[in-house]
mmCIF file of C-alpha atoms in Angstrom:
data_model
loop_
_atom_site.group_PDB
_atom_site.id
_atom_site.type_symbol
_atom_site.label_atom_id
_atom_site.label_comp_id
_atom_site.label_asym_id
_atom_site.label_seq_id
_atom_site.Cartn_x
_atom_site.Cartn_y
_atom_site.Cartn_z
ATOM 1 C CA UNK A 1 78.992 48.084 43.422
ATOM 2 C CA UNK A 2 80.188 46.434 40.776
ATOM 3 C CA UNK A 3 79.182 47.307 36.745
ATOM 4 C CA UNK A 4 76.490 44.870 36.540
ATOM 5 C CA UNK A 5 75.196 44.132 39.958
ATOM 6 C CA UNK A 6 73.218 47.345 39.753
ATOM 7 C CA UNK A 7 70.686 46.174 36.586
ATOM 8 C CA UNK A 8 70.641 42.802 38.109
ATOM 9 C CA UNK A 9 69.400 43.709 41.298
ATOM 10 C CA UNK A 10 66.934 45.774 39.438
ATOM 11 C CA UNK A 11 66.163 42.957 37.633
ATOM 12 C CA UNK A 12 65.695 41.103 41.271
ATOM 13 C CA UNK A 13 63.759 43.878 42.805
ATOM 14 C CA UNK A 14 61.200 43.890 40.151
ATOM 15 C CA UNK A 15 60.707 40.130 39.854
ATOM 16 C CA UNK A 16 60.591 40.806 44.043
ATOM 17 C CA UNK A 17 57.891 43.386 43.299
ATOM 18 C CA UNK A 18 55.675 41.660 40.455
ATOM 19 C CA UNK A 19 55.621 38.321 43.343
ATOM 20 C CA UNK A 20 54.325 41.045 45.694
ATOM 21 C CA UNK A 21 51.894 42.104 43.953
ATOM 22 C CA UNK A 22 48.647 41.483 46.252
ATOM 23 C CA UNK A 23 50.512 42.643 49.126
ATOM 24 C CA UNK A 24 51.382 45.476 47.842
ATOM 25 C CA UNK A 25 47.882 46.303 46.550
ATOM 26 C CA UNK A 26 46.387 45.224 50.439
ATOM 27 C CA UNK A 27 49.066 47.556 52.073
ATOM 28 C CA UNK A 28 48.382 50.519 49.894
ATOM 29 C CA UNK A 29 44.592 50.063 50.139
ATOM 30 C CA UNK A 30 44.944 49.725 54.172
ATOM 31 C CA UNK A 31 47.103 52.950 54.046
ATOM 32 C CA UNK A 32 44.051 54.565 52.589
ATOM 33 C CA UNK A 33 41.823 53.685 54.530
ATOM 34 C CA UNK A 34 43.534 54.729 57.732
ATOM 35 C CA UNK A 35 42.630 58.293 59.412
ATOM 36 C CA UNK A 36 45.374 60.432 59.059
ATOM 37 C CA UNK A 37 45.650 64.558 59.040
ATOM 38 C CA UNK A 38 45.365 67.066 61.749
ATOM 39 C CA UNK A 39 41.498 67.398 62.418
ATOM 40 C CA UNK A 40 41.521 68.932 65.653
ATOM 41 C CA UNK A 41 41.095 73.222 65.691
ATOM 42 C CA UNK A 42 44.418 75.217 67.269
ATOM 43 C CA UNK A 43 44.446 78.148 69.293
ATOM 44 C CA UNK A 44 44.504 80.473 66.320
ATOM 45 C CA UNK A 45 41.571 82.090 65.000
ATOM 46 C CA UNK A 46 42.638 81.602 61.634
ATOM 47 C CA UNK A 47 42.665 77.971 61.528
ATOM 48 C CA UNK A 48 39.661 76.091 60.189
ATOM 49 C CA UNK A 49 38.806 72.415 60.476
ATOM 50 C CA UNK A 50 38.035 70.974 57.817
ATOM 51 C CA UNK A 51 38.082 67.181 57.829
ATOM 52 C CA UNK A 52 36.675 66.566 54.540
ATOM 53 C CA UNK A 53 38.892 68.657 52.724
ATOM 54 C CA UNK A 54 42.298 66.995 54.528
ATOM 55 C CA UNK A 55 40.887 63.362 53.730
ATOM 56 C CA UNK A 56 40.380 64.502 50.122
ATOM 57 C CA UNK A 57 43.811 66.153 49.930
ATOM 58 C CA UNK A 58 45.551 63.534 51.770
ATOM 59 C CA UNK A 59 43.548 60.662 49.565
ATOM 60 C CA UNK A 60 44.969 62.834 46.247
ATOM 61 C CA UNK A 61 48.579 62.674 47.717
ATOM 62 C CA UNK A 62 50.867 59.761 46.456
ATOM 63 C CA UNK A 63 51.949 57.274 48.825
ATOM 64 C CA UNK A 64 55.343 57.604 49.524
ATOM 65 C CA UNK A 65 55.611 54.172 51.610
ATOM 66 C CA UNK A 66 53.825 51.432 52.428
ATOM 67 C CA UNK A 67 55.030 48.330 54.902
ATOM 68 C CA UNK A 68 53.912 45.344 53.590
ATOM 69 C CA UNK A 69 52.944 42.464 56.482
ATOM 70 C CA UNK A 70 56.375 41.184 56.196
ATOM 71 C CA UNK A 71 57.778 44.218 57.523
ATOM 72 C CA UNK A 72 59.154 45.077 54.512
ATOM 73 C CA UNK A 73 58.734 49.060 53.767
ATOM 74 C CA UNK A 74 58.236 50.128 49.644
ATOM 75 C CA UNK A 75 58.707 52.858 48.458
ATOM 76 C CA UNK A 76 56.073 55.141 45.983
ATOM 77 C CA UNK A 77 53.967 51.501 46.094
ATOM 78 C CA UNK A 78 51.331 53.235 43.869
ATOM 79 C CA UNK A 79 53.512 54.092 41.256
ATOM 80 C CA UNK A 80 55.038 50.185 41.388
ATOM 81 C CA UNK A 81 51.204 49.155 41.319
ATOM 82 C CA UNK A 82 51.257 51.146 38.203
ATOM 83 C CA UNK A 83 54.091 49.540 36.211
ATOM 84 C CA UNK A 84 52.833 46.343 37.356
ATOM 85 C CA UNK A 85 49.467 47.004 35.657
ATOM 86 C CA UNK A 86 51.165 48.613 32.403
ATOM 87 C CA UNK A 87 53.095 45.683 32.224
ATOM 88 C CA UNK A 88 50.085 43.148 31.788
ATOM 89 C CA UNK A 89 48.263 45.442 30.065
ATOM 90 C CA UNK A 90 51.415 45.463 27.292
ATOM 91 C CA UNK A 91 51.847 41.855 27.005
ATOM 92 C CA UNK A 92 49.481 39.309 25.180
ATOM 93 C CA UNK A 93 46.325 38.588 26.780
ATOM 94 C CA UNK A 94 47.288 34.584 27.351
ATOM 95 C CA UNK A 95 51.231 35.615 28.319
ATOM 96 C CA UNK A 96 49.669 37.896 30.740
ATOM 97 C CA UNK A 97 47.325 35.287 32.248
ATOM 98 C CA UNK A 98 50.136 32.734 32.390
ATOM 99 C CA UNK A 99 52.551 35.605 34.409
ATOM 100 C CA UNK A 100 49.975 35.996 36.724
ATOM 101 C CA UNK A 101 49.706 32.844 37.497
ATOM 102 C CA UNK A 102 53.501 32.416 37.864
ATOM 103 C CA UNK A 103 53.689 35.279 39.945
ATOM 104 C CA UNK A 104 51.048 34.187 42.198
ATOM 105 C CA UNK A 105 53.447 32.102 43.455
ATOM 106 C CA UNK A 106 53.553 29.370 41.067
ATOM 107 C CA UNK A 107 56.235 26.833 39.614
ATOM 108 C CA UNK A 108 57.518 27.345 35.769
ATOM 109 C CA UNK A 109 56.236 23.794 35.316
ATOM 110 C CA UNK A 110 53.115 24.015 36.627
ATOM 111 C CA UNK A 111 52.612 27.405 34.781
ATOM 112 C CA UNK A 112 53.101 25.476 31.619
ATOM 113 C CA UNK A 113 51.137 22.551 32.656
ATOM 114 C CA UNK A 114 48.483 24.981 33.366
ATOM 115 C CA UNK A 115 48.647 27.106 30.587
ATOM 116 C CA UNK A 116 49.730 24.185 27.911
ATOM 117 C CA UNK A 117 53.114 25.192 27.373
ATOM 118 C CA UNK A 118 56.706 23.628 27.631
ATOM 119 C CA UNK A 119 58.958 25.178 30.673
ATOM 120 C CA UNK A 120 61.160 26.772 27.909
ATOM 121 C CA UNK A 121 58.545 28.791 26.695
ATOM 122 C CA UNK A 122 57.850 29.812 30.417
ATOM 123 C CA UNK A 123 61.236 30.923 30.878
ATOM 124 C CA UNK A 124 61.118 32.434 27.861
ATOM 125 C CA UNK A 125 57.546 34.510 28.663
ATOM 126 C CA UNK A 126 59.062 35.622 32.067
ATOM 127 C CA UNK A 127 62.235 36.823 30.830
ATOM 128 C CA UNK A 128 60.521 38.773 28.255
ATOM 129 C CA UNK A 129 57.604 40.298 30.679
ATOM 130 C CA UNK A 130 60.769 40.897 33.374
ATOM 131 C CA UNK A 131 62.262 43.176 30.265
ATOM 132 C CA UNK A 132 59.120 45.083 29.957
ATOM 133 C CA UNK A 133 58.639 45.892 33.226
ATOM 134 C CA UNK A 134 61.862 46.609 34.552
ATOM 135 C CA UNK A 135 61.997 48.984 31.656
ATOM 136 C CA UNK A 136 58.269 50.657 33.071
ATOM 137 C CA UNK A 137 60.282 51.131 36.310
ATOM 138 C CA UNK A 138 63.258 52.948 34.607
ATOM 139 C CA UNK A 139 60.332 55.010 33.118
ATOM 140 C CA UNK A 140 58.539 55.775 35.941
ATOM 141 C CA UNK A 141 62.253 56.461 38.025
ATOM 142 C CA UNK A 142 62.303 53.686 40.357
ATOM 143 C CA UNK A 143 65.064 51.701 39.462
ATOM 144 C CA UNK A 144 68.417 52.378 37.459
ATOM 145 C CA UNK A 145 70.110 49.499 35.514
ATOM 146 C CA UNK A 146 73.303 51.683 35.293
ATOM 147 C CA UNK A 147 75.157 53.352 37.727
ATOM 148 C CA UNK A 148 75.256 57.395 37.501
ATOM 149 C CA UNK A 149 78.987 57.753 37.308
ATOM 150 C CA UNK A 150 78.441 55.758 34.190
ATOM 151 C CA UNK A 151 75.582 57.977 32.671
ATOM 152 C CA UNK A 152 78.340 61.122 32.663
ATOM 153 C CA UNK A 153 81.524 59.010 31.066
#
């Protein structure tokens, strides 16, 4: 892969993930809700069944994939869910509204017509929310915007 393919396409699979958003949140919350664990006894006399305690464990366990209805399969969906949320919680109030909007599917233009602003300024909001939460994702270790051979030169 070229040098900078790899912090474009994080770039792309963030803007891919903040469009996703309610999907995202409906896949993880199905996940949840579906029975999962062994809940039947074994042959064993040691063995207890315990249902409630393997729903409570398996509810306190991270994710570590979701499929969204698309068919496409995330990865550690909570932890996107969470830099998504950091990332409107770090941005003004009415930026935040305005991305929301945009990434609900939404035109630049008729962001700004919405939200009273020029399609520059759009741009200009996106690029900078992008930044921020491409940079939550390097935090939290889902994406890399430089390959590792170039981390050790």
């Amino acid at each position: 892969m070229k040098k900078h393919e790899i912090r474009k396409n994080a770039y792309k699979f963030v803007g891919k993930i903040l469009s996703n958003q309610h999907s995202i949140e409906r896949a993880v919350k199905e996940a949840r809700l579906q029975p999962g664990g062994h809940s039947g006894g074994g042959g064993g006399h040691a063995f207890v069944s315990d249902p409630t305690a393997q729903q409570a464990v398996r509810l306190a366990m991270e994710l570590k994939a979701v499929t969204l209805d698309d068919g496409w399969t995330l990865r550690w969906p909570e932890r996107w869910l969470k830099v998504v949320k950091c990332a409107y919680e770090n941005c003004y109030p009415y930026e935040a509204r305005a991305m929301r909007y945009y990434y609900d599917g939404h035109t630049a233009v008729r962001t700004g017509e919405q939200y009273g602003m020029d399609q520059s300024t759009v741009y200009r909001i996106r690029a900078e929310f992008l930044h921020l939460a491409t940079e939550l994702a390097c935090q939290y270790g889902l994406v890399r915007v430089v390959s590792d051979e170039e981390l050790r030169a």
